[in-house]
PDB file of C-alpha atoms in Angstrom:
ATOM      1  CA  MET A  26      65.549  -0.664 -16.688  1.00  0.00           C
ATOM      2  CA  ASN A  27      63.877   2.101 -14.697  1.00  0.00           C
ATOM      3  CA  LEU A  28      61.015   2.227 -17.367  1.00  0.00           C
ATOM      4  CA  VAL A  29      60.280  -1.425 -16.983  1.00  0.00           C
ATOM      5  CA  LYS A  30      60.322  -1.102 -13.190  1.00  0.00           C
ATOM      6  CA  PHE A  31      57.955   2.012 -13.314  1.00  0.00           C
ATOM      7  CA  ALA A  32      55.674  -0.043 -15.657  1.00  0.00           C
ATOM      8  CA  MET A  33      55.476  -2.982 -13.329  1.00  0.00           C
ATOM      9  CA  THR A  34      54.765  -0.904 -10.157  1.00  0.00           C
ATOM     10  CA  ASP A  35      52.137   1.068 -12.105  1.00  0.00           C
ATOM     11  CA  ALA A  36      50.459  -2.208 -13.289  1.00  0.00           C
ATOM     12  CA  ALA A  37      50.351  -3.451  -9.778  1.00  0.00           C
ATOM     13  CA  ALA A  38      48.904  -0.321  -8.393  1.00  0.00           C
ATOM     14  CA  GLY A  39      46.383  -0.440 -11.102  1.00  0.00           C
ATOM     15  CA  SER A  40      45.177  -3.931 -10.512  1.00  0.00           C
ATOM     16  CA  TRP A  41      43.708  -3.151  -7.235  1.00  0.00           C
ATOM     17  CA  THR A  42      41.562  -0.264  -8.679  1.00  0.00           C
ATOM     18  CA  GLY A  43      40.752  -2.281 -11.602  1.00  0.00           C
ATOM     19  CA  MET A  44      39.488  -5.096  -9.586  1.00  0.00           C
ATOM     20  CA  LEU A  45      37.522  -2.769  -7.423  1.00  0.00           C
ATOM     21  CA  GLY A  46      36.018  -1.194 -10.515  1.00  0.00           C
ATOM     22  CA  THR A  47      34.946  -4.608 -11.774  1.00  0.00           C
ATOM     23  CA  LEU A  48      33.569  -5.708  -8.516  1.00  0.00           C
ATOM     24  CA  LEU A  49      31.545  -2.637  -7.541  1.00  0.00           C
ATOM     25  CA  PRO A  50      29.060  -2.831 -10.363  1.00  0.00           C
ATOM     26  CA  LEU A  51      28.447  -6.414  -9.536  1.00  0.00           C
ATOM     27  CA  VAL A  52      27.873  -5.843  -5.786  1.00  0.00           C
ATOM     28  CA  LEU A  53      25.469  -3.011  -6.714  1.00  0.00           C
ATOM     29  CA  MET A  54      23.632  -5.141  -9.086  1.00  0.00           C
ATOM     30  CA  PHE A  55      23.114  -7.843  -6.389  1.00  0.00           C
ATOM     31  CA  GLY A  56      22.090  -5.209  -3.912  1.00  0.00           C
ATOM     32  CA  LEU A  57      19.580  -3.836  -6.342  1.00  0.00           C
ATOM     33  CA  MET A  58      18.248  -7.361  -7.074  1.00  0.00           C
ATOM     34  CA  TYR A  59      17.808  -7.985  -3.361  1.00  0.00           C
ATOM     35  CA  LEU A  60      15.926  -4.760  -3.007  1.00  0.00           C
ATOM     36  CA  LEU A  61      13.589  -5.405  -6.064  1.00  0.00           C
ATOM     37  CA  LEU A  62      13.078  -9.049  -5.930  1.00  0.00           C
ATOM     38  CA  ILE A  63      13.979 -10.822  -2.772  1.00  0.00           C
ATOM     39  CA  ARG A  64      12.999  -8.405   0.039  1.00  0.00           C
ATOM     40  CA  PRO A  65       9.286  -7.853  -1.392  1.00  0.00           C
ATOM     41  CA  GLN A  66       8.772 -11.665  -1.789  1.00  0.00           C
ATOM     42  CA  ARG A  67      10.020 -12.149   1.891  1.00  0.00           C
ATOM     43  CA  THR A  68       7.497  -9.578   3.046  1.00  0.00           C
ATOM     44  CA  LYS A  69       4.696 -11.036   0.985  1.00  0.00           C
ATOM     45  CA  GLU A  70       5.446 -14.482   2.353  1.00  0.00           C
ATOM     46  CA  LYS A  71       5.499 -13.255   5.955  1.00  0.00           C
ATOM     47  CA  LYS A  72       2.164 -11.604   5.607  1.00  0.00           C
ATOM     48  CA  LEU A  73       0.783 -14.898   4.316  1.00  0.00           C
ATOM     49  CA  ARG A  74       2.186 -16.925   7.203  1.00  0.00           C
ATOM     50  CA  GLU A  75       0.647 -14.450   9.602  1.00  0.00           C
ATOM     51  CA  GLN A  76      -2.775 -14.619   7.825  1.00  0.00           C
ATOM     52  CA  ILE A  77      -2.598 -18.431   7.885  1.00  0.00           C
ATOM     53  CA  ASN A  78      -1.733 -18.383  11.672  1.00  0.00           C
ATOM     54  CA  ALA A  79      -4.652 -16.110  12.388  1.00  0.00           C
ATOM     55  CA  MET A  80      -7.196 -18.050  10.395  1.00  0.00           C
ATOM     56  CA  ALA A  81     -10.258 -18.864  12.036  1.00  0.00           C
ATOM     57  CA  VAL A  82     -13.586 -20.888  11.604  1.00  0.00           C
ATOM     58  CA  GLY A  83     -15.736 -18.728   9.173  1.00  0.00           C
ATOM     59  CA  ASP A  84     -12.890 -17.177   7.236  1.00  0.00           C
ATOM     60  CA  LYS A  85     -13.078 -17.579   3.519  1.00  0.00           C
ATOM     61  CA  VAL A  86      -9.834 -19.053   1.724  1.00  0.00           C
ATOM     62  CA  VAL A  87      -8.365 -19.510  -1.609  1.00  0.00           C
ATOM     63  CA  THR A  88      -6.187 -22.404  -2.175  1.00  0.00           C
ATOM     64  CA  ALA A  89      -3.066 -22.436  -4.449  1.00  0.00           C
ATOM     65  CA  GLY A  90      -5.422 -24.506  -6.776  1.00  0.00           C
ATOM     66  CA  GLY A  91      -8.009 -21.838  -7.045  1.00  0.00           C
ATOM     67  CA  ILE A  92     -10.603 -23.553  -4.791  1.00  0.00           C
ATOM     68  CA  VAL A  93     -12.786 -20.910  -2.961  1.00  0.00           C
ATOM     69  CA  GLY A  94     -14.466 -21.948   0.405  1.00  0.00           C
ATOM     70  CA  LYS A  95     -15.246 -21.322   3.873  1.00  0.00           C
ATOM     71  CA  VAL A  96     -13.329 -22.669   6.768  1.00  0.00           C
ATOM     72  CA  VAL A  97     -15.343 -25.062   8.708  1.00  0.00           C
ATOM     73  CA  ASN A  98     -12.603 -26.976  10.751  1.00  0.00           C
ATOM     74  CA  LEU A  99      -8.940 -26.286  11.749  1.00  0.00           C
ATOM     75  CA  LYS A 100      -6.402 -28.715  12.791  1.00  0.00           C
ATOM     76  CA  ASP A 101      -2.638 -28.263  13.396  1.00  0.00           C
ATOM     77  CA  ASP A 102      -1.551 -28.409   9.682  1.00  0.00           C
ATOM     78  CA  GLU A 103      -4.784 -29.207   8.030  1.00  0.00           C
ATOM     79  CA  VAL A 104      -7.842 -26.980   7.081  1.00  0.00           C
ATOM     80  CA  THR A 105     -11.276 -28.174   6.037  1.00  0.00           C
ATOM     81  CA  ILE A 106     -13.244 -26.037   3.922  1.00  0.00           C
ATOM     82  CA  SER A 107     -16.984 -26.078   2.634  1.00  0.00           C
ATOM     83  CA  THR A 108     -17.348 -25.071  -1.113  1.00  0.00           C
ATOM     84  CA  SER A 109     -20.676 -23.695  -2.575  1.00  0.00           C
ATOM     85  CA  VAL A 110     -20.983 -26.690  -4.729  1.00  0.00           C
ATOM     86  CA  ALA A 111     -23.501 -29.057  -2.786  1.00  0.00           C
ATOM     87  CA  ASN A 112     -21.723 -27.997   0.470  1.00  0.00           C
ATOM     88  CA  THR A 113     -18.585 -30.279  -0.282  1.00  0.00           C
ATOM     89  CA  LEU A 114     -16.155 -30.463   2.366  1.00  0.00           C
ATOM     90  CA  ILE A 115     -12.490 -30.493   1.346  1.00  0.00           C
ATOM     91  CA  THR A 116      -9.644 -31.176   3.683  1.00  0.00           C
ATOM     92  CA  PHE A 117      -6.096 -29.863   2.792  1.00  0.00           C
ATOM     93  CA  LYS A 118      -2.642 -28.617   4.213  1.00  0.00           C
ATOM     94  CA  LYS A 119      -2.480 -25.130   5.442  1.00  0.00           C
ATOM     95  CA  ALA A 120       0.621 -24.654   3.094  1.00  0.00           C
ATOM     96  CA  SER A 121      -2.033 -24.887   0.190  1.00  0.00           C
ATOM     97  CA  VAL A 122      -3.798 -21.598   1.346  1.00  0.00           C
ATOM     98  CA  SER A 123      -2.970 -18.602  -0.852  1.00  0.00           C
ATOM     99  CA  THR A 124      -5.302 -15.940   0.326  1.00  0.00           C
ATOM    100  CA  VAL A 125      -7.390 -15.631   3.519  1.00  0.00           C
ATOM    101  CA  ILE A 126     -10.390 -13.400   3.347  1.00  0.00           C
ATOM    102  CA  LYS A 127     -11.781 -12.322   6.760  1.00  0.00           C
ATOM    103  CA  PRO A 128     -15.471 -11.801   6.878  1.00  0.00           C
ATOM    104  CA  VAL A 129     -16.674  -8.055   6.860  1.00  0.00           C
ATOM    105  CA  SER A 130     -18.666  -7.322  10.004  1.00  0.00           C
ATOM    106  CA  GLU A 131     -21.443  -4.831   9.500  1.00  0.00           C
TER     107      GLU A 131
END
């Protein structure tokens, strides 16, 4: 009788450490995933938002579709660029900008 009681109390005490031992690697894995994947992506997005907000006429931009051009007009959420092909004007949303290249002053 005492042996059964001892086994039951030992199992109850061990279940807490067993559960902790199971959850700890899972929590560490999510923490590592946050540090390696999510945090750098958020930093990159924040930097791009700052570049887009600081964009001015005369800056070069690259769109998400790969079009490169010079900014000729800015509105609230739209950008008009001039491409090098026959000075074509293209208007698109600011969210489509993937890179802003500031002109180098000499």
